[in-house]
Amino acid sequence: MSLSPTEQTVLDRIDEDLLVRTAQSLLQATGQNPPGDEAATVAALSAAATDLGLEVLAAPVEPGRDNVSVVLPGGDGPGLLLLGHTDVVPVGEGWTRDPFGGELIDGRLYGRGASDMKGGLAAALIALAALRGVPLSGPVELAAMVDEEETGKGIRSYVESVDRSFLGCITAEPTDLQTIIGARGDSYLRVEIHGRASHAGNPDGGANAIYGAVAVVGEIERLHEELAASPHPLLGAATWSVGRIDGGTGGSIVPAECVVIADRRLLPGESPDAVLAELRARVEGLGLSQRGLTFDLEMPMEMPAFETASSSSLVWVADGALADAGGPGLPLGGWTAACDGGFVARDLGVPVIVLGPGSVTTQAHRPDESVAVTELLIAARTYALTALRLLGPA
């Protein structure tokens, strides 16, 4: 490491035991989404921040669902945004440990959200506490959103109301401590096919909505294959994936309704409206009306992609801080997952990277989710060093 005396002092304040206890308090709070019960995690995060002497601001998004910002004041210049979310995916089956126990076993913390992303929240919070009393040119804010795992209500509300400017944003999602400079976006599309019910003994007397859905699924598969021919150099190709089909009421009834739900991953610069229009045109070209079928199409969720230039000061400052904090030395990379950082890049015009403890590929959304304490420490040190070097003295 090549650290200034101030940097060394700040890093010395990052206490492993306090970091573990903070992460455990978050892991022991519920926050599954759906149904959107982040309130317990918001309360735990707010209490931990208050105990650390940090300013806490709550912003209601829906009844019982608050975004929360933890702010370390600085000078009047632009600040640094540390971005996270308080919701976790449902626990699911297959756990061998208490998903809300926060157990520490052999240097790893276990629980739903350990990697995605209560570990990142804890590391960011401890970094802010370590920076207290150090003069900075702008504030450091930890903004924790509700509803990241579903429709992004929290981040949409945040970008509409934020009243400060930022030099950069670090999204503390799990990246195996790799500096991610670009991420695909995501969107969900819902196609409802409407037909006409009849007795299965006379199927021609009805209009089979499931047959229409089969045609739609085939068209989506063709769209996916077409996208593979135009990969992004960092993020690969945009993708389609049909994740759910619901239709029919019984084997002896020609189904009048069927719903197809698909995931469409977005590349930087892609317009969700254009994606929606393309699918509409392709479905219209299937000739469903000739079968007595109609359809409705909507995009209930979209999360933009982003890409930050490798020459950005945020990138080289944060990646250098990661190296000095003991990071694994991975090259700059891209992320096939999506995150709230895309909204910050698109709607606020702020450079964004993703950098956090844990793994999105081997831990997130899985039974017995866990994160290594050593990764939490490196992340906390990285966030603190980045703030010091990006904001400098007031």
mmCIF file of C-alpha atoms in Angstrom:
data_model
loop_
_atom_site.group_PDB
_atom_site.id
_atom_site.type_symbol
_atom_site.label_atom_id
_atom_site.label_comp_id
_atom_site.label_asym_id
_atom_site.label_seq_id
_atom_site.Cartn_x
_atom_site.Cartn_y
_atom_site.Cartn_z
ATOM 1 C CA MET A 1 0.000 0.000 0.000
ATOM 2 C CA SER A 2 0.989 3.621 -0.614
ATOM 3 C CA LEU A 3 -1.068 5.558 1.905
ATOM 4 C CA SER A 4 -0.975 9.070 3.284
ATOM 5 C CA PRO A 5 -1.094 9.534 7.068
ATOM 6 C CA THR A 6 -4.764 10.596 6.822
ATOM 7 C CA GLU A 7 -5.619 7.540 4.754
ATOM 8 C CA GLN A 8 -3.874 5.257 7.229
ATOM 9 C CA THR A 9 -5.722 6.865 10.130
ATOM 10 C CA VAL A 10 -9.075 6.326 8.404
ATOM 11 C CA LEU A 11 -8.302 2.704 7.568
ATOM 12 C CA ASP A 12 -7.225 2.063 11.156
ATOM 13 C CA ARG A 13 -10.711 3.127 12.253
ATOM 14 C CA ILE A 14 -12.356 0.331 10.265
ATOM 15 C CA ASP A 15 -12.922 -2.277 12.944
ATOM 16 C CA GLU A 16 -13.620 -5.847 11.848
ATOM 17 C CA ASP A 17 -15.772 -6.741 14.850
ATOM 18 C CA LEU A 18 -17.943 -3.650 14.374
ATOM 19 C CA LEU A 19 -18.279 -4.409 10.674
ATOM 20 C CA VAL A 20 -19.370 -7.972 11.401
ATOM 21 C CA ARG A 21 -21.901 -6.870 14.018
ATOM 22 C CA THR A 22 -23.317 -4.272 11.647
ATOM 23 C CA ALA A 23 -23.684 -6.812 8.845
ATOM 24 C CA GLN A 24 -25.292 -9.288 11.233
ATOM 25 C CA SER A 25 -27.861 -6.717 12.372
ATOM 26 C CA LEU A 26 -28.887 -6.241 8.744
ATOM 27 C CA LEU A 27 -28.957 -9.964 8.003
ATOM 28 C CA GLN A 28 -31.161 -10.620 11.028
ATOM 29 C CA ALA A 29 -33.786 -8.201 9.673
ATOM 30 C CA THR A 30 -36.319 -9.362 7.124
ATOM 31 C CA GLY A 31 -36.734 -7.638 3.796
ATOM 32 C CA GLN A 32 -38.091 -10.089 1.238
ATOM 33 C CA ASN A 33 -39.430 -8.652 -2.007
ATOM 34 C CA PRO A 34 -41.973 -9.650 -3.022
ATOM 35 C CA PRO A 35 -43.948 -8.727 -0.990
ATOM 36 C CA GLY A 36 -41.856 -5.644 -0.211
ATOM 37 C CA ASP A 37 -41.248 -5.822 3.534
ATOM 38 C CA GLU A 38 -38.002 -3.821 3.649
ATOM 39 C CA ALA A 39 -39.084 -1.872 6.750
ATOM 40 C CA ALA A 40 -37.161 -4.076 9.194
ATOM 41 C CA THR A 41 -33.932 -3.730 7.239
ATOM 42 C CA VAL A 42 -34.459 0.025 6.886
ATOM 43 C CA ALA A 43 -34.920 0.242 10.656
ATOM 44 C CA ALA A 44 -31.775 -1.812 11.320
ATOM 45 C CA LEU A 45 -29.714 0.271 8.902
ATOM 46 C CA SER A 46 -31.015 3.519 10.380
ATOM 47 C CA ALA A 47 -30.313 2.358 13.943
ATOM 48 C CA ALA A 48 -26.773 1.282 13.056
ATOM 49 C CA ALA A 49 -26.096 4.611 11.338
ATOM 50 C CA THR A 50 -27.452 6.580 14.289
ATOM 51 C CA ASP A 51 -25.293 4.587 16.699
ATOM 52 C CA LEU A 52 -22.291 5.517 14.559
ATOM 53 C CA GLY A 53 -23.148 9.216 14.821
ATOM 54 C CA LEU A 54 -24.262 9.572 11.196
ATOM 55 C CA GLU A 55 -27.151 11.613 9.815
ATOM 56 C CA VAL A 56 -30.128 9.541 8.619
ATOM 57 C CA LEU A 57 -32.817 10.793 6.249
ATOM 58 C CA ALA A 58 -35.915 8.780 5.335
ATOM 59 C CA ALA A 59 -37.963 9.358 2.171
ATOM 60 C CA PRO A 60 -41.285 7.497 1.847
ATOM 61 C CA VAL A 61 -41.832 5.723 -1.469
ATOM 62 C CA GLU A 62 -44.996 3.825 -0.523
ATOM 63 C CA PRO A 63 -46.694 3.262 2.835
ATOM 64 C CA GLY A 64 -44.237 1.286 4.961
ATOM 65 C CA ARG A 65 -41.511 1.463 2.306
ATOM 66 C CA ASP A 66 -38.895 4.175 2.825
ATOM 67 C CA ASN A 67 -35.716 4.916 0.978
ATOM 68 C CA VAL A 68 -33.043 5.861 3.491
ATOM 69 C CA SER A 69 -29.980 8.051 3.037
ATOM 70 C CA VAL A 70 -27.046 8.110 5.446
ATOM 71 C CA VAL A 71 -25.075 11.304 4.903
ATOM 72 C CA LEU A 72 -21.557 12.279 5.927
ATOM 73 C CA PRO A 73 -21.431 16.077 5.488
ATOM 74 C CA GLY A 74 -18.619 17.694 3.541
ATOM 75 C CA GLY A 75 -17.898 20.905 1.715
ATOM 76 C CA ASP A 76 -20.103 22.583 -0.861
ATOM 77 C CA GLY A 77 -18.696 20.647 -3.822
ATOM 78 C CA PRO A 78 -20.146 17.571 -5.532
ATOM 79 C CA GLY A 79 -20.179 14.434 -3.414
ATOM 80 C CA LEU A 80 -19.729 10.695 -3.731
ATOM 81 C CA LEU A 81 -22.790 8.440 -3.847
ATOM 82 C CA LEU A 82 -22.645 4.911 -2.435
ATOM 83 C CA LEU A 83 -25.746 3.126 -3.737
ATOM 84 C CA GLY A 84 -27.488 0.041 -2.385
ATOM 85 C CA HIS A 85 -30.858 -1.557 -1.727
ATOM 86 C CA THR A 86 -32.621 -2.873 1.357
ATOM 87 C CA ASP A 87 -34.782 -5.568 -0.235
ATOM 88 C CA VAL A 88 -33.739 -9.169 -0.805
ATOM 89 C CA VAL A 89 -35.263 -11.899 -2.928
ATOM 90 C CA PRO A 90 -37.506 -14.425 -1.117
ATOM 91 C CA VAL A 91 -35.682 -17.046 0.904
ATOM 92 C CA GLY A 92 -36.823 -20.044 -1.139
ATOM 93 C CA GLU A 93 -36.053 -23.689 -0.445
ATOM 94 C CA GLY A 94 -32.872 -25.618 0.265
ATOM 95 C CA TRP A 95 -31.360 -23.728 3.195
ATOM 96 C CA THR A 96 -29.329 -25.609 5.802
ATOM 97 C CA ARG A 97 -28.844 -22.505 7.978
ATOM 98 C CA ASP A 98 -31.189 -19.879 9.338
ATOM 99 C CA PRO A 99 -31.653 -17.442 6.423
ATOM 100 C CA PHE A 100 -32.074 -14.590 8.913
ATOM 101 C CA GLY A 101 -29.537 -15.797 11.461
ATOM 102 C CA GLY A 102 -26.467 -13.866 10.357
ATOM 103 C CA GLU A 103 -24.262 -16.756 11.507
ATOM 104 C CA LEU A 104 -20.483 -16.284 11.370
ATOM 105 C CA ILE A 105 -18.834 -19.590 10.448
ATOM 106 C CA ASP A 106 -15.218 -20.013 9.330
ATOM 107 C CA GLY A 107 -14.877 -16.391 8.330
ATOM 108 C CA ARG A 108 -18.140 -16.161 6.372
ATOM 109 C CA LEU A 109 -21.458 -14.539 7.248
ATOM 110 C CA TYR A 110 -24.562 -16.500 6.238
ATOM 111 C CA GLY A 111 -28.036 -15.223 5.469
ATOM 112 C CA ARG A 112 -30.348 -14.016 2.751
ATOM 113 C CA GLY A 113 -28.769 -10.869 1.378
ATOM 114 C CA ALA A 114 -25.267 -11.573 2.664
ATOM 115 C CA SER A 115 -23.892 -10.990 -0.838
ATOM 116 C CA ASP A 116 -26.879 -9.265 -2.438
ATOM 117 C CA MET A 117 -26.407 -6.858 -0.797
ATOM 118 C CA LYS A 118 -26.508 -6.336 2.935
ATOM 119 C CA GLY A 119 -22.789 -7.008 3.103
ATOM 120 C CA GLY A 120 -22.187 -4.091 0.762
ATOM 121 C CA LEU A 121 -24.473 -1.862 2.828
ATOM 122 C CA ALA A 122 -22.585 -2.712 6.006
ATOM 123 C CA ALA A 123 -19.204 -2.051 4.369
ATOM 124 C CA ALA A 124 -20.395 1.328 3.063
ATOM 125 C CA LEU A 125 -21.806 2.302 6.448
ATOM 126 C CA ILE A 126 -18.588 1.476 8.282
ATOM 127 C CA ALA A 127 -16.601 3.391 5.656
ATOM 128 C CA LEU A 128 -18.707 6.504 6.291
ATOM 129 C CA ALA A 129 -18.178 6.165 10.039
ATOM 130 C CA ALA A 130 -14.407 5.891 9.558
ATOM 131 C CA LEU A 131 -14.424 9.133 7.545
ATOM 132 C CA ARG A 132 -16.062 11.194 10.291
ATOM 133 C CA GLY A 133 -14.087 14.312 11.124
ATOM 134 C CA VAL A 134 -12.034 14.241 7.923
ATOM 135 C CA PRO A 135 -12.503 17.406 5.825
ATOM 136 C CA LEU A 136 -13.861 16.576 2.356
ATOM 137 C CA SER A 137 -14.787 18.831 -0.554
ATOM 138 C CA GLY A 138 -18.275 17.329 -0.744
ATOM 139 C CA PRO A 139 -20.567 14.946 1.142
ATOM 140 C CA VAL A 140 -20.558 11.164 1.022
ATOM 141 C CA GLU A 141 -24.027 9.640 0.864
ATOM 142 C CA LEU A 142 -25.101 6.040 1.298
ATOM 143 C CA ALA A 143 -28.498 5.795 -0.418
ATOM 144 C CA ALA A 144 -30.365 2.536 0.239
ATOM 145 C CA MET A 145 -33.364 1.915 -2.009
ATOM 146 C CA VAL A 146 -36.464 -0.200 -1.649
ATOM 147 C CA ASP A 147 -37.790 -2.416 -4.455
ATOM 148 C CA GLU A 148 -34.569 -2.980 -6.416
ATOM 149 C CA GLU A 149 -35.368 -6.671 -6.802
ATOM 150 C CA GLU A 150 -38.748 -6.016 -8.422
ATOM 151 C CA THR A 151 -39.788 -2.855 -10.292
ATOM 152 C CA GLY A 152 -37.341 -0.195 -9.106
ATOM 153 C CA LYS A 153 -39.810 2.071 -7.343
ATOM 154 C CA GLY A 154 -37.180 3.205 -4.865
ATOM 155 C CA ILE A 155 -34.534 4.353 -7.339
ATOM 156 C CA ARG A 156 -37.131 6.022 -9.573
ATOM 157 C CA SER A 157 -38.311 8.049 -6.611
ATOM 158 C CA TYR A 158 -34.735 8.883 -5.596
ATOM 159 C CA VAL A 159 -33.533 10.216 -8.951
ATOM 160 C CA GLU A 160 -36.645 12.382 -9.213
ATOM 161 C CA SER A 161 -36.046 14.031 -5.846
ATOM 162 C CA VAL A 162 -32.280 14.098 -5.199
ATOM 163 C CA ASP A 163 -31.054 17.633 -4.561
ATOM 164 C CA ARG A 164 -27.266 17.264 -4.587
ATOM 165 C CA SER A 165 -24.680 16.622 -7.289
ATOM 166 C CA PHE A 166 -22.093 13.828 -7.384
ATOM 167 C CA LEU A 167 -18.693 13.279 -8.916
ATOM 168 C CA GLY A 168 -19.426 9.583 -9.086
ATOM 169 C CA CYS A 169 -21.489 6.664 -7.838
ATOM 170 C CA ILE A 170 -20.324 3.302 -6.530
ATOM 171 C CA THR A 171 -23.057 0.690 -6.523
ATOM 172 C CA ALA A 172 -22.076 -1.723 -3.749
ATOM 173 C CA GLU A 173 -23.541 -4.836 -5.410
ATOM 174 C CA PRO A 174 -21.568 -8.109 -5.275
ATOM 175 C CA THR A 175 -18.848 -8.167 -7.937
ATOM 176 C CA ASP A 176 -16.233 -10.444 -6.316
ATOM 177 C CA LEU A 177 -14.397 -7.160 -5.636
ATOM 178 C CA GLN A 178 -13.937 -6.468 -9.333
ATOM 179 C CA THR A 179 -14.378 -2.921 -10.628
ATOM 180 C CA ILE A 180 -17.305 -3.091 -13.057
ATOM 181 C CA ILE A 181 -17.505 -0.229 -15.550
ATOM 182 C CA GLY A 182 -20.566 -1.362 -17.489
ATOM 183 C CA ALA A 183 -23.693 -3.376 -16.841
ATOM 184 C CA ARG A 184 -26.576 -4.570 -18.947
ATOM 185 C CA GLY A 185 -30.013 -3.267 -18.144
ATOM 186 C CA ASP A 186 -33.160 -5.309 -17.828
ATOM 187 C CA SER A 187 -36.821 -5.187 -18.710
ATOM 188 C CA TYR A 188 -39.824 -7.426 -18.204
ATOM 189 C CA LEU A 189 -42.426 -7.776 -20.936
ATOM 190 C CA ARG A 190 -45.886 -9.224 -20.495
ATOM 191 C CA VAL A 191 -47.901 -10.504 -23.457
ATOM 192 C CA GLU A 192 -51.551 -11.362 -22.803
ATOM 193 C CA ILE A 193 -53.211 -13.444 -25.522
ATOM 194 C CA HIS A 194 -57.000 -13.376 -25.591
ATOM 195 C CA GLY A 195 -59.032 -16.080 -27.284
ATOM 196 C CA ARG A 196 -62.427 -17.690 -26.869
ATOM 197 C CA ALA A 197 -63.333 -20.606 -24.629
ATOM 198 C CA SER A 198 -65.254 -23.631 -25.853
ATOM 199 C CA HIS A 199 -65.706 -27.294 -25.057
ATOM 200 C CA ALA A 200 -62.634 -29.324 -25.940
ATOM 201 C CA GLY A 201 -64.901 -31.747 -27.749
ATOM 202 C CA ASN A 202 -65.399 -28.985 -30.312
ATOM 203 C CA PRO A 203 -62.085 -27.086 -30.257
ATOM 204 C CA ASP A 204 -62.783 -25.308 -33.523
ATOM 205 C CA GLY A 205 -65.655 -23.572 -31.788
ATOM 206 C CA GLY A 206 -63.142 -21.614 -29.684
ATOM 207 C CA ALA A 207 -59.892 -19.724 -30.184
ATOM 208 C CA ASN A 208 -57.004 -21.326 -28.319
ATOM 209 C CA ALA A 209 -54.963 -18.674 -26.508
ATOM 210 C CA ILE A 210 -52.234 -21.167 -25.634
ATOM 211 C CA TYR A 211 -51.622 -21.859 -29.323
ATOM 212 C CA GLY A 212 -51.182 -18.115 -29.760
ATOM 213 C CA ALA A 213 -48.766 -18.042 -26.852
ATOM 214 C CA VAL A 214 -46.721 -20.823 -28.438
ATOM 215 C CA ALA A 215 -46.325 -18.662 -31.542
ATOM 216 C CA VAL A 216 -45.256 -15.696 -29.408
ATOM 217 C CA VAL A 217 -42.682 -17.798 -27.554
ATOM 218 C CA GLY A 218 -41.247 -19.007 -30.848
ATOM 219 C CA GLU A 219 -40.931 -15.433 -32.081
ATOM 220 C CA ILE A 220 -39.153 -14.369 -28.905
ATOM 221 C CA GLU A 221 -36.710 -17.240 -29.331
ATOM 222 C CA ARG A 222 -35.992 -16.042 -32.873
ATOM 223 C CA LEU A 223 -35.403 -12.512 -31.594
ATOM 224 C CA HIS A 224 -32.913 -13.871 -29.058
ATOM 225 C CA GLU A 225 -31.009 -15.699 -31.794
ATOM 226 C CA GLU A 226 -30.873 -12.549 -33.924
ATOM 227 C CA LEU A 227 -29.417 -10.504 -31.057
ATOM 228 C CA ALA A 228 -26.522 -12.934 -30.633
ATOM 229 C CA ALA A 229 -25.049 -11.643 -33.906
ATOM 230 C CA SER A 230 -24.402 -8.160 -32.450
ATOM 231 C CA PRO A 231 -22.546 -8.478 -29.122
ATOM 232 C CA HIS A 232 -21.360 -5.494 -27.108
ATOM 233 C CA PRO A 233 -17.538 -5.609 -26.705
ATOM 234 C CA LEU A 234 -17.743 -5.464 -22.906
ATOM 235 C CA LEU A 235 -21.181 -6.849 -22.030
ATOM 236 C CA GLY A 236 -21.914 -9.400 -24.723
ATOM 237 C CA ALA A 237 -25.210 -9.582 -26.576
ATOM 238 C CA ALA A 238 -28.602 -8.393 -25.469
ATOM 239 C CA THR A 239 -30.828 -11.369 -24.666
ATOM 240 C CA TRP A 240 -34.419 -12.559 -24.521
ATOM 241 C CA SER A 241 -35.647 -15.256 -22.118
ATOM 242 C CA VAL A 242 -39.197 -16.477 -21.578
ATOM 243 C CA GLY A 243 -39.530 -17.109 -17.853
ATOM 244 C CA ARG A 244 -43.201 -17.853 -17.305
ATOM 245 C CA ILE A 245 -46.368 -18.936 -19.109
ATOM 246 C CA ASP A 246 -49.795 -18.996 -17.464
ATOM 247 C CA GLY A 247 -52.921 -20.151 -19.248
ATOM 248 C CA GLY A 248 -55.942 -22.392 -19.327
ATOM 249 C CA THR A 249 -58.407 -23.593 -16.730
ATOM 250 C CA GLY A 250 -58.712 -27.303 -17.469
ATOM 251 C CA GLY A 251 -57.942 -30.021 -19.954
ATOM 252 C CA SER A 252 -61.466 -30.115 -21.369
ATOM 253 C CA ILE A 253 -61.727 -26.366 -21.995
ATOM 254 C CA VAL A 254 -60.223 -24.504 -24.933
ATOM 255 C CA PRO A 255 -58.245 -21.753 -23.129
ATOM 256 C CA ALA A 256 -59.473 -18.198 -23.593
ATOM 257 C CA GLU A 257 -56.464 -16.564 -21.919
ATOM 258 C CA CYS A 258 -52.707 -17.089 -21.775
ATOM 259 C CA VAL A 259 -49.914 -14.857 -20.484
ATOM 260 C CA VAL A 260 -46.256 -14.946 -21.527
ATOM 261 C CA ILE A 261 -43.698 -13.127 -19.354
ATOM 262 C CA ALA A 262 -40.245 -12.538 -20.821
ATOM 263 C CA ASP A 263 -36.982 -10.975 -19.697
ATOM 264 C CA ARG A 264 -35.123 -8.706 -22.140
ATOM 265 C CA ARG A 265 -31.608 -7.655 -21.164
ATOM 266 C CA LEU A 266 -30.663 -4.228 -22.479
ATOM 267 C CA LEU A 267 -27.384 -2.819 -23.747
ATOM 268 C CA PRO A 268 -26.118 0.735 -23.169
ATOM 269 C CA GLY A 269 -27.987 3.156 -25.392
ATOM 270 C CA GLU A 270 -30.899 0.816 -26.096
ATOM 271 C CA SER A 271 -34.345 2.336 -25.774
ATOM 272 C CA PRO A 272 -36.918 0.310 -23.818
ATOM 273 C CA ASP A 273 -39.611 1.924 -25.967
ATOM 274 C CA ALA A 274 -37.891 0.640 -29.082
ATOM 275 C CA VAL A 275 -37.693 -2.869 -27.610
ATOM 276 C CA LEU A 276 -41.392 -2.753 -26.804
ATOM 277 C CA ALA A 277 -42.244 -1.497 -30.289
ATOM 278 C CA GLU A 278 -40.143 -4.210 -31.930
ATOM 279 C CA LEU A 279 -41.866 -6.991 -30.035
ATOM 280 C CA ARG A 280 -45.264 -5.489 -30.792
ATOM 281 C CA ALA A 281 -44.476 -5.443 -34.506
ATOM 282 C CA ARG A 282 -43.215 -9.013 -34.441
ATOM 283 C CA VAL A 283 -46.299 -10.289 -32.601
ATOM 284 C CA GLU A 284 -48.571 -8.383 -34.960
ATOM 285 C CA GLY A 285 -46.814 -10.171 -37.811
ATOM 286 C CA LEU A 286 -47.805 -13.572 -36.443
ATOM 287 C CA GLY A 287 -51.350 -13.292 -37.778
ATOM 288 C CA LEU A 288 -53.022 -14.030 -34.449
ATOM 289 C CA SER A 289 -56.177 -12.231 -35.544
ATOM 290 C CA GLN A 290 -56.661 -14.849 -38.256
ATOM 291 C CA ARG A 291 -57.025 -17.395 -35.442
ATOM 292 C CA GLY A 292 -59.593 -15.259 -33.632
ATOM 293 C CA LEU A 293 -56.971 -14.069 -31.119
ATOM 294 C CA THR A 294 -55.992 -10.633 -29.846
ATOM 295 C CA PHE A 295 -53.144 -9.555 -27.607
ATOM 296 C CA ASP A 296 -52.069 -6.863 -25.140
ATOM 297 C CA LEU A 297 -48.413 -6.017 -24.539
ATOM 298 C CA GLU A 298 -46.793 -4.031 -21.758
ATOM 299 C CA MET A 299 -43.380 -3.479 -20.144
ATOM 300 C CA PRO A 300 -44.024 -3.358 -16.377
ATOM 301 C CA MET A 301 -40.340 -2.914 -15.483
ATOM 302 C CA GLU A 302 -37.266 -1.473 -17.157
ATOM 303 C CA MET A 303 -33.822 -0.823 -15.707
ATOM 304 C CA PRO A 304 -31.323 0.989 -17.953
ATOM 305 C CA ALA A 305 -27.879 -0.252 -18.869
ATOM 306 C CA PHE A 306 -24.787 1.887 -18.426
ATOM 307 C CA GLU A 307 -21.156 2.093 -19.459
ATOM 308 C CA THR A 308 -18.510 4.341 -17.887
ATOM 309 C CA ALA A 309 -15.295 5.161 -19.738
ATOM 310 C CA SER A 310 -12.245 3.407 -18.340
ATOM 311 C CA SER A 311 -10.504 6.801 -18.360
ATOM 312 C CA SER A 312 -13.062 8.280 -15.937
ATOM 313 C CA SER A 313 -11.534 9.653 -12.742
ATOM 314 C CA LEU A 314 -14.050 7.614 -10.748
ATOM 315 C CA VAL A 315 -12.794 4.414 -12.379
ATOM 316 C CA TRP A 316 -9.086 4.932 -11.859
ATOM 317 C CA VAL A 317 -9.484 6.372 -8.365
ATOM 318 C CA ALA A 318 -11.744 3.546 -7.177
ATOM 319 C CA ASP A 319 -9.727 0.795 -8.860
ATOM 320 C CA GLY A 320 -6.524 2.180 -7.381
ATOM 321 C CA ALA A 321 -8.171 2.364 -3.961
ATOM 322 C CA LEU A 322 -9.265 -1.254 -4.354
ATOM 323 C CA ALA A 323 -5.685 -2.309 -5.083
ATOM 324 C CA ASP A 324 -4.368 -0.395 -2.063
ATOM 325 C CA ALA A 325 -7.108 -1.891 0.118
ATOM 326 C CA GLY A 326 -5.963 -5.429 -0.681
ATOM 327 C CA GLY A 327 -8.281 -6.260 -3.565
ATOM 328 C CA PRO A 328 -7.822 -9.327 -5.781
ATOM 329 C CA GLY A 329 -6.318 -7.429 -8.724
ATOM 330 C CA LEU A 330 -8.998 -8.304 -11.274
ATOM 331 C CA PRO A 331 -9.157 -6.327 -14.528
ATOM 332 C CA LEU A 332 -11.888 -3.796 -15.225
ATOM 333 C CA GLY A 333 -14.962 -5.700 -16.272
ATOM 334 C CA GLY A 334 -18.580 -5.744 -17.370
ATOM 335 C CA TRP A 335 -21.606 -7.195 -15.623
ATOM 336 C CA THR A 336 -24.411 -9.182 -17.220
ATOM 337 C CA ALA A 337 -26.701 -8.456 -14.266
ATOM 338 C CA ALA A 338 -28.611 -5.181 -13.891
ATOM 339 C CA CYS A 339 -28.679 -2.715 -11.014
ATOM 340 C CA ASP A 340 -30.050 0.628 -9.847
ATOM 341 C CA GLY A 341 -26.840 2.328 -10.944
ATOM 342 C CA GLY A 342 -28.204 2.504 -14.473
ATOM 343 C CA PHE A 343 -30.804 5.051 -13.347
ATOM 344 C CA VAL A 344 -28.110 7.214 -11.755
ATOM 345 C CA ALA A 345 -26.084 7.168 -14.974
ATOM 346 C CA ARG A 346 -29.054 7.839 -17.266
ATOM 347 C CA ASP A 347 -31.175 10.220 -15.226
ATOM 348 C CA LEU A 348 -28.527 12.113 -13.226
ATOM 349 C CA GLY A 349 -25.641 11.967 -15.702
ATOM 350 C CA VAL A 350 -23.275 10.691 -12.998
ATOM 351 C CA PRO A 351 -20.398 8.258 -13.749
ATOM 352 C CA VAL A 352 -21.194 4.858 -12.217
ATOM 353 C CA ILE A 353 -19.250 1.742 -11.332
ATOM 354 C CA VAL A 354 -20.332 -1.426 -9.546
ATOM 355 C CA LEU A 355 -17.951 -2.682 -6.878
ATOM 356 C CA GLY A 356 -18.779 -4.749 -3.845
ATOM 357 C CA PRO A 357 -18.175 -7.805 -1.667
ATOM 358 C CA GLY A 358 -19.688 -11.171 -2.455
ATOM 359 C CA SER A 359 -20.568 -12.919 -5.685
ATOM 360 C CA VAL A 360 -23.587 -12.432 -7.919
ATOM 361 C CA THR A 361 -22.795 -15.695 -9.732
ATOM 362 C CA THR A 362 -22.090 -18.113 -6.877
ATOM 363 C CA GLN A 363 -23.943 -16.629 -3.882
ATOM 364 C CA ALA A 364 -26.727 -14.190 -4.758
ATOM 365 C CA HIS A 365 -30.291 -15.585 -4.855
ATOM 366 C CA ARG A 366 -29.104 -19.040 -3.699
ATOM 367 C CA PRO A 367 -29.668 -21.143 -0.578
ATOM 368 C CA ASP A 368 -27.074 -20.665 2.173
ATOM 369 C CA GLU A 369 -26.019 -17.317 0.701
ATOM 370 C CA SER A 370 -22.847 -16.010 2.341
ATOM 371 C CA VAL A 371 -20.044 -13.470 2.119
ATOM 372 C CA ALA A 372 -16.459 -13.536 3.377
ATOM 373 C CA VAL A 373 -15.584 -11.129 6.174
ATOM 374 C CA THR A 374 -12.283 -10.395 4.438
ATOM 375 C CA GLU A 375 -14.235 -9.120 1.425
ATOM 376 C CA LEU A 376 -16.344 -6.867 3.648
ATOM 377 C CA LEU A 377 -13.164 -5.362 5.092
ATOM 378 C CA ILE A 378 -11.609 -4.766 1.687
ATOM 379 C CA ALA A 379 -14.824 -3.178 0.432
ATOM 380 C CA ALA A 380 -15.082 -0.840 3.428
ATOM 381 C CA ARG A 381 -11.458 0.219 3.004
ATOM 382 C CA THR A 382 -11.987 0.739 -0.733
ATOM 383 C CA TYR A 383 -15.021 2.973 -0.241
ATOM 384 C CA ALA A 384 -13.223 5.060 2.365
ATOM 385 C CA LEU A 385 -10.072 5.476 0.275
ATOM 386 C CA THR A 386 -12.111 6.356 -2.812
ATOM 387 C CA ALA A 387 -13.947 9.095 -0.914
ATOM 388 C CA LEU A 388 -10.663 10.504 0.406
ATOM 389 C CA ARG A 389 -8.988 10.518 -2.995
ATOM 390 C CA LEU A 390 -11.962 11.636 -5.082
ATOM 391 C CA LEU A 391 -13.150 14.410 -2.806
ATOM 392 C CA GLY A 392 -9.831 15.411 -1.241
ATOM 393 C CA PRO A 393 -9.620 18.124 1.427
ATOM 394 C CA ALA A 394 -12.404 20.664 1.735
#
